[in-house]
mmCIF file of C-alpha atoms in Angstrom:
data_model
loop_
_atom_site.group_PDB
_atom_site.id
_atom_site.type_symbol
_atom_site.label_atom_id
_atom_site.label_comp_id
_atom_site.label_asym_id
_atom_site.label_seq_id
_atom_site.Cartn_x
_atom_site.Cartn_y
_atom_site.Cartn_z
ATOM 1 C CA UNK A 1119 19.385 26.064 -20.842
ATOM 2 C CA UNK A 1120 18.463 29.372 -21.847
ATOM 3 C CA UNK A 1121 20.686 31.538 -23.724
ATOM 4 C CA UNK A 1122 20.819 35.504 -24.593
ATOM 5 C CA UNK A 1123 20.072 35.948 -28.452
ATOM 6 C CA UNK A 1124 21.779 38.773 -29.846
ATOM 7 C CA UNK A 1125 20.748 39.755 -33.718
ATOM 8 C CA UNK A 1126 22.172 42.011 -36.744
ATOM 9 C CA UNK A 1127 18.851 42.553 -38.639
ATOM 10 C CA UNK A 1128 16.137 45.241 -39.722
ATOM 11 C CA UNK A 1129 12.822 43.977 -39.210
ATOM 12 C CA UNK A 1130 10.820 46.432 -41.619
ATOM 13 C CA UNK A 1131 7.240 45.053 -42.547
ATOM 14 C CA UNK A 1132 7.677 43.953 -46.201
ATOM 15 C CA UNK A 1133 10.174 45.822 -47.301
ATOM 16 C CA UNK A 1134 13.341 46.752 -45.262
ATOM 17 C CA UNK A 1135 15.480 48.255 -47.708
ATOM 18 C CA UNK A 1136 15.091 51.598 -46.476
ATOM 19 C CA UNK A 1137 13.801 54.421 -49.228
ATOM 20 C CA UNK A 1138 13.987 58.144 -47.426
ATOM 21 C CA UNK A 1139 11.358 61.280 -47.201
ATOM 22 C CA UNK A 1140 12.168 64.388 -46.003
ATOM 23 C CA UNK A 1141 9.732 66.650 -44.762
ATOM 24 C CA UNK A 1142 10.176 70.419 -42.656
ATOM 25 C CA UNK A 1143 6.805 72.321 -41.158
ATOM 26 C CA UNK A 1144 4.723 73.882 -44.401
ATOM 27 C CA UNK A 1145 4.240 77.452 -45.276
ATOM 28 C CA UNK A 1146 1.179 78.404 -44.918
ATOM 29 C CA UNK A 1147 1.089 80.598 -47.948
ATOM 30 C CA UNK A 1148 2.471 77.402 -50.156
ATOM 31 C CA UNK A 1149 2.469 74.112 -51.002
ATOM 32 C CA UNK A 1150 5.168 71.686 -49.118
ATOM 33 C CA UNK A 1151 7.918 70.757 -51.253
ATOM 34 C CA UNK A 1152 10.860 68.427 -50.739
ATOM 35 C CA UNK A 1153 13.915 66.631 -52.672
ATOM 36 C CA UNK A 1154 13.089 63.170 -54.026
ATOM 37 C CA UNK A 1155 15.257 60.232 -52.897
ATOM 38 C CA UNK A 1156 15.342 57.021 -54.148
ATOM 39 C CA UNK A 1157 18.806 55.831 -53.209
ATOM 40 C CA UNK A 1158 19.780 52.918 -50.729
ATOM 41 C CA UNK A 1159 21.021 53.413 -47.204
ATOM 42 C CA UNK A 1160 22.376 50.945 -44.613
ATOM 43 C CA UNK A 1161 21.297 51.809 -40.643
ATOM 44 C CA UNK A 1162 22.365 50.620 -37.555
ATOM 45 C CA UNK A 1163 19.774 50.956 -34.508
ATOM 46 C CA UNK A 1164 20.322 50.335 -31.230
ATOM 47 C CA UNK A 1165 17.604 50.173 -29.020
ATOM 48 C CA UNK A 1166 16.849 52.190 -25.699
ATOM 49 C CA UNK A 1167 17.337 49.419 -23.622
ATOM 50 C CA UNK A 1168 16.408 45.401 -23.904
ATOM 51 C CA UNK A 1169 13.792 44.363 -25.638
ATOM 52 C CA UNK A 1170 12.135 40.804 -24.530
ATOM 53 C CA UNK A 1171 11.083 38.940 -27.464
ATOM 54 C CA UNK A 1172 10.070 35.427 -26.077
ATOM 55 C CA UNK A 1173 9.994 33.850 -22.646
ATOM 56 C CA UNK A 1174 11.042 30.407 -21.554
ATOM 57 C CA UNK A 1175 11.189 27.857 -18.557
ATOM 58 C CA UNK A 1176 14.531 26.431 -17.908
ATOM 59 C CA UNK A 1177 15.430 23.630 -15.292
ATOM 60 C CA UNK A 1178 16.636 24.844 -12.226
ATOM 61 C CA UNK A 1179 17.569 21.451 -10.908
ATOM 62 C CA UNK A 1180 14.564 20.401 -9.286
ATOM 63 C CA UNK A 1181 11.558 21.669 -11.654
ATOM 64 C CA UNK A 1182 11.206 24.128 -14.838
ATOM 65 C CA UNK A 1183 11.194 27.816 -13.812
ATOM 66 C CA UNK A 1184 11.157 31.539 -15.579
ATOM 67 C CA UNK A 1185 11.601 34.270 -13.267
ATOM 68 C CA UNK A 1186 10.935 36.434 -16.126
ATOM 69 C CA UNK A 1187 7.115 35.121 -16.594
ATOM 70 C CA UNK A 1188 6.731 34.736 -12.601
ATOM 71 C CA UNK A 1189 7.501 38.462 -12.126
ATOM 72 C CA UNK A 1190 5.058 39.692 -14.588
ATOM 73 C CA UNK A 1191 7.420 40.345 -17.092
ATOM 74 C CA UNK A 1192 5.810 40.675 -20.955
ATOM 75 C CA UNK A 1193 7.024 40.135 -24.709
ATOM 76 C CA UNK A 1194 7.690 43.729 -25.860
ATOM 77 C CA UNK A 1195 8.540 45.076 -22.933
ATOM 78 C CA UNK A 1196 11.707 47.172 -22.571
ATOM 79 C CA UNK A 1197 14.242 46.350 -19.510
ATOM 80 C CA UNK A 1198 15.861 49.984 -19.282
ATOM 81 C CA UNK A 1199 17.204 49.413 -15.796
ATOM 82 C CA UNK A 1200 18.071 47.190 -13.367
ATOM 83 C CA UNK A 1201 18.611 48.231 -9.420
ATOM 84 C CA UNK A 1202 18.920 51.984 -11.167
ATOM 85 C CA UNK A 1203 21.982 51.261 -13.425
ATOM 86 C CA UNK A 1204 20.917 51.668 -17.105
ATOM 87 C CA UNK A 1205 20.705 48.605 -19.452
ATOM 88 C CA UNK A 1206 21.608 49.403 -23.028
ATOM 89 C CA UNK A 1207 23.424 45.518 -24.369
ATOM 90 C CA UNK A 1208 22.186 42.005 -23.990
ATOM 91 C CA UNK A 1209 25.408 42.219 -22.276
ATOM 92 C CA UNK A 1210 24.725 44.342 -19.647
ATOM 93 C CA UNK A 1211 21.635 42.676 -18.530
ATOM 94 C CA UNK A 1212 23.657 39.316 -18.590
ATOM 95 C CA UNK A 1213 26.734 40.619 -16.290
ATOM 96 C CA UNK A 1214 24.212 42.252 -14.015
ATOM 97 C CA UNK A 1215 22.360 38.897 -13.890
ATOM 98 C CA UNK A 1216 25.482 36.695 -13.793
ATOM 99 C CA UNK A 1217 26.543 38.986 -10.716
ATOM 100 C CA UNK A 1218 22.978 38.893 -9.154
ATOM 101 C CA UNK A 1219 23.733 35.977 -6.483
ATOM 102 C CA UNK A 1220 20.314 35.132 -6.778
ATOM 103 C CA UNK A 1221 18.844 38.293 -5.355
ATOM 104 C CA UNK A 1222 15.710 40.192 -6.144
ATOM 105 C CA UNK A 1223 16.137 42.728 -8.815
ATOM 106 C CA UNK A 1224 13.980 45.805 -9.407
ATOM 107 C CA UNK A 1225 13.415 45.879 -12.845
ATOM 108 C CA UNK A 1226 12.571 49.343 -14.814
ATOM 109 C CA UNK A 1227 10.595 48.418 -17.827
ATOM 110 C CA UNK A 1228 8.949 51.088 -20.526
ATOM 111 C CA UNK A 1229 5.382 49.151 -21.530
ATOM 112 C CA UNK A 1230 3.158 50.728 -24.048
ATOM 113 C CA UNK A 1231 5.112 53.997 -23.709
ATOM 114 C CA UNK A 1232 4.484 53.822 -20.212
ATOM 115 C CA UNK A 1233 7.138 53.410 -17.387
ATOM 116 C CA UNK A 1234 7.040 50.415 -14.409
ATOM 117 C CA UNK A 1235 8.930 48.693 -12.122
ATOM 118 C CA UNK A 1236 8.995 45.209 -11.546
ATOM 119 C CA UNK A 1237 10.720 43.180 -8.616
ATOM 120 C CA UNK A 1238 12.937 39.917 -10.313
ATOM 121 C CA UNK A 1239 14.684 37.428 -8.544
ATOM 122 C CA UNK A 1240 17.277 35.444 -10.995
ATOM 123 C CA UNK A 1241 17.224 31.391 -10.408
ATOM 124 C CA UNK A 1242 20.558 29.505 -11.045
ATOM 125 C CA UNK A 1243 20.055 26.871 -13.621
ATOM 126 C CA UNK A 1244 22.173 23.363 -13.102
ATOM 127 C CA UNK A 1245 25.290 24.339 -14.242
ATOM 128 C CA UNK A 1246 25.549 27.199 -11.780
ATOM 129 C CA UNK A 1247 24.654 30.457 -13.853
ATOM 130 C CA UNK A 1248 21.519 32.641 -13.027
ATOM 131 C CA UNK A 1249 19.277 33.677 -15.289
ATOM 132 C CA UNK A 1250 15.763 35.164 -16.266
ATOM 133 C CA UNK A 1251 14.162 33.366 -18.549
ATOM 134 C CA UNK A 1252 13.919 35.515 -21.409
ATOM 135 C CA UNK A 1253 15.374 35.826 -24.910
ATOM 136 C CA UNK A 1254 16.240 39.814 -25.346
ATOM 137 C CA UNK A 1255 17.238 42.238 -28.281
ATOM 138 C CA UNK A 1256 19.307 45.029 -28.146
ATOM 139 C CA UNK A 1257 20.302 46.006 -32.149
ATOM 140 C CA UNK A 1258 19.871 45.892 -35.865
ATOM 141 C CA UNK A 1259 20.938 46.695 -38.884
ATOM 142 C CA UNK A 1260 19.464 46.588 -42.327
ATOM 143 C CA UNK A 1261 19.687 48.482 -45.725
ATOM 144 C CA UNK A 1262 16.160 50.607 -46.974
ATOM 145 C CA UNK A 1263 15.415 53.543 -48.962
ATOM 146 C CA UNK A 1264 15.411 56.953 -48.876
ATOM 147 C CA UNK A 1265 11.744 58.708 -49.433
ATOM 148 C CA UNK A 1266 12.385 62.605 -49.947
ATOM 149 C CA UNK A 1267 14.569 64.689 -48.221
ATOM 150 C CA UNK A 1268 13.385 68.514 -46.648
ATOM 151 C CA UNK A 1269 15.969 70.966 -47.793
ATOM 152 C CA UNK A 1270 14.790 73.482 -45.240
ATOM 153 C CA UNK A 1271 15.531 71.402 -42.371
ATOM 154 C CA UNK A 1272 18.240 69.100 -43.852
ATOM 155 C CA UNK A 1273 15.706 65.948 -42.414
ATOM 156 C CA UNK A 1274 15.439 63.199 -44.621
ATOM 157 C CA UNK A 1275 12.406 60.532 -44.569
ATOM 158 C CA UNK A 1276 12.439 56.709 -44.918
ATOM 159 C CA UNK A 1277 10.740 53.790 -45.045
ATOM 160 C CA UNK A 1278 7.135 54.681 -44.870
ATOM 161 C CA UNK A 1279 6.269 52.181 -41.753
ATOM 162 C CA UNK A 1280 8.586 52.172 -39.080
ATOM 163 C CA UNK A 1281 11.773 49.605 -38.082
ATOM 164 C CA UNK A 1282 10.134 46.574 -35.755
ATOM 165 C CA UNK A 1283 11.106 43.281 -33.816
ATOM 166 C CA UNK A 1284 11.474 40.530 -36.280
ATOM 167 C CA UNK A 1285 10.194 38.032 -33.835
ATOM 168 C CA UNK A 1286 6.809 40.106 -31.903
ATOM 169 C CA UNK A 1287 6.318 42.971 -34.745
ATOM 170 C CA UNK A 1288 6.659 45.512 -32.278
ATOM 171 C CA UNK A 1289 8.015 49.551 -33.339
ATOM 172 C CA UNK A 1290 11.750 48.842 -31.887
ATOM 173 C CA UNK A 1291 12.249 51.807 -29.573
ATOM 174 C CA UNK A 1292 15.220 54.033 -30.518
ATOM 175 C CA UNK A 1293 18.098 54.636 -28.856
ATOM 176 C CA UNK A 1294 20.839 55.181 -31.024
ATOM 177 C CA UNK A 1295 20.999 54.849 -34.981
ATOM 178 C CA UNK A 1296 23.396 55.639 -37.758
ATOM 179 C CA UNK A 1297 22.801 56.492 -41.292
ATOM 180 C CA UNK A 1298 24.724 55.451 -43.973
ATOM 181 C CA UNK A 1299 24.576 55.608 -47.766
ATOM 182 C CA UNK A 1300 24.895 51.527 -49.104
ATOM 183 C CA UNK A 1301 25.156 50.447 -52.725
ATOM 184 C CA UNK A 1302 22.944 47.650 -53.872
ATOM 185 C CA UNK A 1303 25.266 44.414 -55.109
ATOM 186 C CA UNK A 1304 22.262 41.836 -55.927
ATOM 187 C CA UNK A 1305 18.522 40.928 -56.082
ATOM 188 C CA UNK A 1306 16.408 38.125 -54.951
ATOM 189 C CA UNK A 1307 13.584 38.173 -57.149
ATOM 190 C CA UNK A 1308 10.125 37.682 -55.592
ATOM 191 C CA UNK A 1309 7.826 35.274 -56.367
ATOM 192 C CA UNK A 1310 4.192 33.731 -55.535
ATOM 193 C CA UNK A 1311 4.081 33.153 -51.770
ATOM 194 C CA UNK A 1312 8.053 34.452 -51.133
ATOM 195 C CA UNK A 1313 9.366 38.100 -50.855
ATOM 196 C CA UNK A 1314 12.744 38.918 -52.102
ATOM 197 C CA UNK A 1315 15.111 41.517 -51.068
ATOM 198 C CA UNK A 1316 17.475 44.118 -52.296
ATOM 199 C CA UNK A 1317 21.076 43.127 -51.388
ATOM 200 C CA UNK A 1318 23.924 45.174 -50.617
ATOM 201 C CA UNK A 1319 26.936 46.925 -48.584
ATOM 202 C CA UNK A 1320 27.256 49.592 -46.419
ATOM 203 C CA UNK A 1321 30.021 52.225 -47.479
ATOM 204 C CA UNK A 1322 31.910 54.215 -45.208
ATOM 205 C CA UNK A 1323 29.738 57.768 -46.285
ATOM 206 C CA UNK A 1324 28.078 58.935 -43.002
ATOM 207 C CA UNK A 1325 24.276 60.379 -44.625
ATOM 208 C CA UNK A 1326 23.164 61.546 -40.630
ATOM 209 C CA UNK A 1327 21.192 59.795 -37.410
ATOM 210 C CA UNK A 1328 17.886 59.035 -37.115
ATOM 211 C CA UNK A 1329 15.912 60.623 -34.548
ATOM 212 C CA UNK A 1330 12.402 59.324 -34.901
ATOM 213 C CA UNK A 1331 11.297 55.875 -35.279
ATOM 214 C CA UNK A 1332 7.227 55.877 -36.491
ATOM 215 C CA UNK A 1333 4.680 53.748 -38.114
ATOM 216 C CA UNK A 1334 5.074 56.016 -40.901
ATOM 217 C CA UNK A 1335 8.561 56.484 -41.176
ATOM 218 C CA UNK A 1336 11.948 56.852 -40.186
ATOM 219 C CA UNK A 1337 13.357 60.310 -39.679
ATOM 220 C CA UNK A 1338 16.604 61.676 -39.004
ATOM 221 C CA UNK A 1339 18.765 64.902 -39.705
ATOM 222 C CA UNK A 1340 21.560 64.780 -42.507
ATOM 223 C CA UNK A 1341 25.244 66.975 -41.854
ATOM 224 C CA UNK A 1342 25.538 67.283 -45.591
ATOM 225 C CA UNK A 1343 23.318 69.059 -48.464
ATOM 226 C CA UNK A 1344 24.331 66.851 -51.612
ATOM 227 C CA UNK A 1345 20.407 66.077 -52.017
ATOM 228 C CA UNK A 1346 19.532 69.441 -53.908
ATOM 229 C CA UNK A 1347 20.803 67.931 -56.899
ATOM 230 C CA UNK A 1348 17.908 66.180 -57.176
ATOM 231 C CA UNK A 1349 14.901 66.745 -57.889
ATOM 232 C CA UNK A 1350 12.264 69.011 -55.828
ATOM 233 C CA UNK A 1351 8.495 68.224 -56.346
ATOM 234 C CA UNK A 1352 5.285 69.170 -54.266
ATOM 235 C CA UNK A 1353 3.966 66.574 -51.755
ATOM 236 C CA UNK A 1354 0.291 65.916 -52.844
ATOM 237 C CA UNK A 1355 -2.866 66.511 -50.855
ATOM 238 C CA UNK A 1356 -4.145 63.677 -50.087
ATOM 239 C CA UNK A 1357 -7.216 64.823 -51.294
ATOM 240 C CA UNK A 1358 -5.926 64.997 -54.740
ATOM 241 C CA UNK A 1359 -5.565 60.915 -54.778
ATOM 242 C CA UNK A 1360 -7.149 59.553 -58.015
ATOM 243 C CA UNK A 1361 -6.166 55.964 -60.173
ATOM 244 C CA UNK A 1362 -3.770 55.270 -63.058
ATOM 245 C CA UNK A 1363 -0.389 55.279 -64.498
ATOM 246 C CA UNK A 1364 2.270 56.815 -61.805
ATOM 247 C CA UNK A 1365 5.707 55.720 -61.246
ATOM 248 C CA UNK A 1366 8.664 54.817 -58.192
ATOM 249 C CA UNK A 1367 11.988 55.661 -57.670
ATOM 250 C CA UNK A 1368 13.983 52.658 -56.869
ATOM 251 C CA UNK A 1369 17.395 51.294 -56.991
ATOM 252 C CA UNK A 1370 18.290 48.356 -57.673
ATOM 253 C CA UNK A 1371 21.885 48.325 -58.499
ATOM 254 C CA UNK A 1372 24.424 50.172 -57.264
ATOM 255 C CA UNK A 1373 23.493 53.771 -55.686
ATOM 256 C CA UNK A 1374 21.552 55.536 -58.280
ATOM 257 C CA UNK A 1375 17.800 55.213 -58.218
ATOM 258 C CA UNK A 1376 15.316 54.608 -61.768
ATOM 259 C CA UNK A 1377 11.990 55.675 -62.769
ATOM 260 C CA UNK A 1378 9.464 52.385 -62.949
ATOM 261 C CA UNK A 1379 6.041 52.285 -64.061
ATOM 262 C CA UNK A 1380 3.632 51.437 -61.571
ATOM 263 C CA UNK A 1381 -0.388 51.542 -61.725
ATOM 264 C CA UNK A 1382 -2.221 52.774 -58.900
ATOM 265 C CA UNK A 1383 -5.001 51.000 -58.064
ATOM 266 C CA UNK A 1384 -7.373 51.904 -55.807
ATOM 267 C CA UNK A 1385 -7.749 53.907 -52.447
ATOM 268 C CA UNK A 1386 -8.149 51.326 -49.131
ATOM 269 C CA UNK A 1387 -7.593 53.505 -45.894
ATOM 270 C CA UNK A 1388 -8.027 57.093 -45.938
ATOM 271 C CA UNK A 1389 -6.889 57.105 -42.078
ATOM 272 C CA UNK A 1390 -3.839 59.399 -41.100
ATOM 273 C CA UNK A 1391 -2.356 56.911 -39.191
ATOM 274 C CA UNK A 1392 -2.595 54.126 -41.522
ATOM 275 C CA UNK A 1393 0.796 53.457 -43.584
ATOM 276 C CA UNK A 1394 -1.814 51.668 -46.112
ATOM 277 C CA UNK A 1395 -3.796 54.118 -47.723
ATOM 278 C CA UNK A 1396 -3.772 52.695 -51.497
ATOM 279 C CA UNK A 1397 -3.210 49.920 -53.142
ATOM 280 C CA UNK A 1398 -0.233 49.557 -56.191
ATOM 281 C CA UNK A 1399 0.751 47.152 -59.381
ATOM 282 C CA UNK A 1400 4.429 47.265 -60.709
ATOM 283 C CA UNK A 1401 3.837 47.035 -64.406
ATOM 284 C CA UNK A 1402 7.371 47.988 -65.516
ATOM 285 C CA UNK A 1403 8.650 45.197 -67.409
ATOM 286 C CA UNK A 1404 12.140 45.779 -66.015
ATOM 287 C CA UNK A 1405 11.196 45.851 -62.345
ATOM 288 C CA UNK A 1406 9.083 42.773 -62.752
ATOM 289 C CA UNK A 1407 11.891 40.732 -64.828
ATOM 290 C CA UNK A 1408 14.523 41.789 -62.491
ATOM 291 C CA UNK A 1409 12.268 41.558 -59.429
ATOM 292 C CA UNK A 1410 9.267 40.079 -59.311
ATOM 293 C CA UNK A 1411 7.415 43.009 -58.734
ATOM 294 C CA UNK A 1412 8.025 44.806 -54.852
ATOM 295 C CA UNK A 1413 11.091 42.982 -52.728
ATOM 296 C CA UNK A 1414 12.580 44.020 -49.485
ATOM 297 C CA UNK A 1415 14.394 46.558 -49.537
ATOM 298 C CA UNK A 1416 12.262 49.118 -51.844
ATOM 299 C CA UNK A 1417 9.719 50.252 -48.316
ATOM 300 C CA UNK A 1418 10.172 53.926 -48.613
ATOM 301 C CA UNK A 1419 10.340 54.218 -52.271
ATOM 302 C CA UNK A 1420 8.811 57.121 -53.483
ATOM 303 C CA UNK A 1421 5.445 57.229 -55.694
ATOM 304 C CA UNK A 1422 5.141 60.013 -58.370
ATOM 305 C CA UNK A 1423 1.842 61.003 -59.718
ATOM 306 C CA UNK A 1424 1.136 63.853 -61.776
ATOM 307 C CA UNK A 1425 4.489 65.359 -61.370
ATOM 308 C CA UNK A 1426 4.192 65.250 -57.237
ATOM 309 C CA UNK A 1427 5.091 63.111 -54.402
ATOM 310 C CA UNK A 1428 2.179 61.068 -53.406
ATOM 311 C CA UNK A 1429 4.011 58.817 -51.090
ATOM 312 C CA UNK A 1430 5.859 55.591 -50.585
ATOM 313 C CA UNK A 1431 5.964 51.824 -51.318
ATOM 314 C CA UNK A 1432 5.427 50.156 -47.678
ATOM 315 C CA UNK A 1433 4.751 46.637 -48.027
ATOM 316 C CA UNK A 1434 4.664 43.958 -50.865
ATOM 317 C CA UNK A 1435 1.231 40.914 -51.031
ATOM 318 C CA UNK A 1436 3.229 37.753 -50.359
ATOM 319 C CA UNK A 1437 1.053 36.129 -53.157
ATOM 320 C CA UNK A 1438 0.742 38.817 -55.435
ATOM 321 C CA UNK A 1439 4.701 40.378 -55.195
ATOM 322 C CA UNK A 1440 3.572 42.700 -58.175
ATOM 323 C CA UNK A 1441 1.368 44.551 -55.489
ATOM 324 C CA UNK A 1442 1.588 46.147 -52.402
ATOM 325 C CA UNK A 1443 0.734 49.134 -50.608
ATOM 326 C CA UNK A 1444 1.518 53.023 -50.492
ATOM 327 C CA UNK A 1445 1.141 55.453 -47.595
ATOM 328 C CA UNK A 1446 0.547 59.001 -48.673
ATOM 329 C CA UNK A 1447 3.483 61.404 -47.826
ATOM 330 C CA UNK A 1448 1.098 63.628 -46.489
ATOM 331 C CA UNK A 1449 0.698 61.447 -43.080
ATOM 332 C CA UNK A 1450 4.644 61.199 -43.113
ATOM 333 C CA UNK A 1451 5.267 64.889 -42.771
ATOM 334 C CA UNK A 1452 2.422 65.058 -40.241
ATOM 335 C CA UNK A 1453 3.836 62.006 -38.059
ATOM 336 C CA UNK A 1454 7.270 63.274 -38.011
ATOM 337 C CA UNK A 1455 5.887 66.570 -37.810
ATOM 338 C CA UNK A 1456 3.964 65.673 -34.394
#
């Protein structure tokens, strides 16, 4: 019998602890600067509709059926509508379904950023309800970190690759989503072939919304200034990328992020779109004792070299947790930017 799975969690490449940038359009006559973050913050996303993250036959009495898969429905694709009356819960498809009487459907679907319709007709299963044949999302919710913060704008930055389906990978289209700041209670420490995570609470301190969901980021607007007591740096050309010693802000307890020695490696994508342009080691003895090296959680935390923000952590190697990958915070501004 197939069921509606609902979920309450962040799928966020390697790292969903969310770490925040902020970025606002460049003066031309200067370089771009920002407010570093570092500090942990809890979301809650609701998508812009359904998403469908598996299909499945069930029996409708006399042989195994999925109206889902017969009508051309796809994994990934999001169920916005149905007979023009707008789908936002697994529980609105379900009523709508439940309600059908077995008639055809015209489903409004966004695929690949592109709109379609698609005729359904719900079968009854054997104990009487009707259904599609399709296991659907609607929300998450996860703790990351904040990346910078633009003080002209009041936009913050997070992640550095955006929030996605757990199940199909896919960039979870955004509907609604709430910031808040979270305080980090625990760690499980990474190890060879496992990735840990950064574990916490959300508190009741609203930080702002998001408003853009990217591969390079998270963005969203903040209602309250309390960043510019941190610290403003320039953003780095990415031009200006060399090796050696440069260091992350991360927290790991509580709501107040470190300094950590890191070691940057080499340069592996130069692309713009790419949130995997270099290559890091955490060689902090602290972070590697207390962590393992990256963990979920520290995506979005930001990289300091030579006094300026290079970028973010992204994603952690499951069998090397001491390294992982950085996206330059150049191609953050310019995604949110676009």
């Amino acid at each position: 019998m197939k069921k509606f799975k609902k979920i309450i969690t962040i799928a966020l490449s390697c790292t969903f602890l969310i770490n925040a940038i902020v970025f606002g359009a460049a003066a031309a006559n200067r370089p771009k600067t920002v407010y570093l973050g570092g500090q942990p913050f809890g979301v809650r996303f609701y998508n812009s509709g359904v998403i469908i993250i598996d299909t499945e036959d069930f029996y409708d009495g006399e042989k195994y059926v999925c109206p889902a898969k017969s009508a051309g429905l796809e994994i990934n694709d999001v169920i916005t509508a149905v007979n023009g009356t707008a789908v936002k819960t697994n529980e609105d498809l379900q009523a709508i379904l439940f309600g059908s009487g077995g008639q055809e459907l015209e489903f409004t679907l966004e695929r690949n950023s592109k709109q379609l319709k698609k005729q359904v007709t719900p079968v009854k299963n054997t104990v009487g309800i009707y259904l599609l044949g399709a296991w659907v999302r609607d929300s998450c919710a996860g703790i990351g970190t904040v990346t910078y913060y633009d003080g002209d704008e009041n936009v913050f930055s997070a992640l550095g690759h955006g929030i996605c389906d757990n199940d199909t990978s896919a960039l979870l289209p955004l509907g609604e989503a709430e910031v808040v700041r979270s305080s980090v209670s625990g760690v499980t420490k990474s190890s060879v072939g496992g990735t840990g995570s950064l574990n916490g609470y959300f508190t009741d301190k609203v930080l702002g919304n998001l408003t853009k969901n990217t591969d390079l980021g998270v963005f969203g607007t903040t209602t309250d200034n309390f960043y510019q007591k941190f610290a403003r740096v320039e953003i780095a050309d990415a031009k200006e990328f060399s090796t050696g010693k440069a260091e992350i802000l991360a927290t790991i307890n509580g709501t107040e992020p470190e300094r950590y020695e890191i070691e940057i490696r080499r340069l592996c994508n130069k692309s713009s779109d790419s949130n995997e342009n270099f290559v890091i080691k955490v060689t902090d003895e602290r972070l590697l004792q207390k962590c393992g090296g990256i963990v979920q959680g520290m995506s979005g935390s930001p990289i300091i070299k030579d006094g300026k923000l290079l970028g973010a952590v992204t994603h952690v190697f499951i069998n090397r947790p001491d390294e992982g990958y950085g996206v330059f915070a150049q191609n953050m501004v310019s995604s949110y930017e676009e």
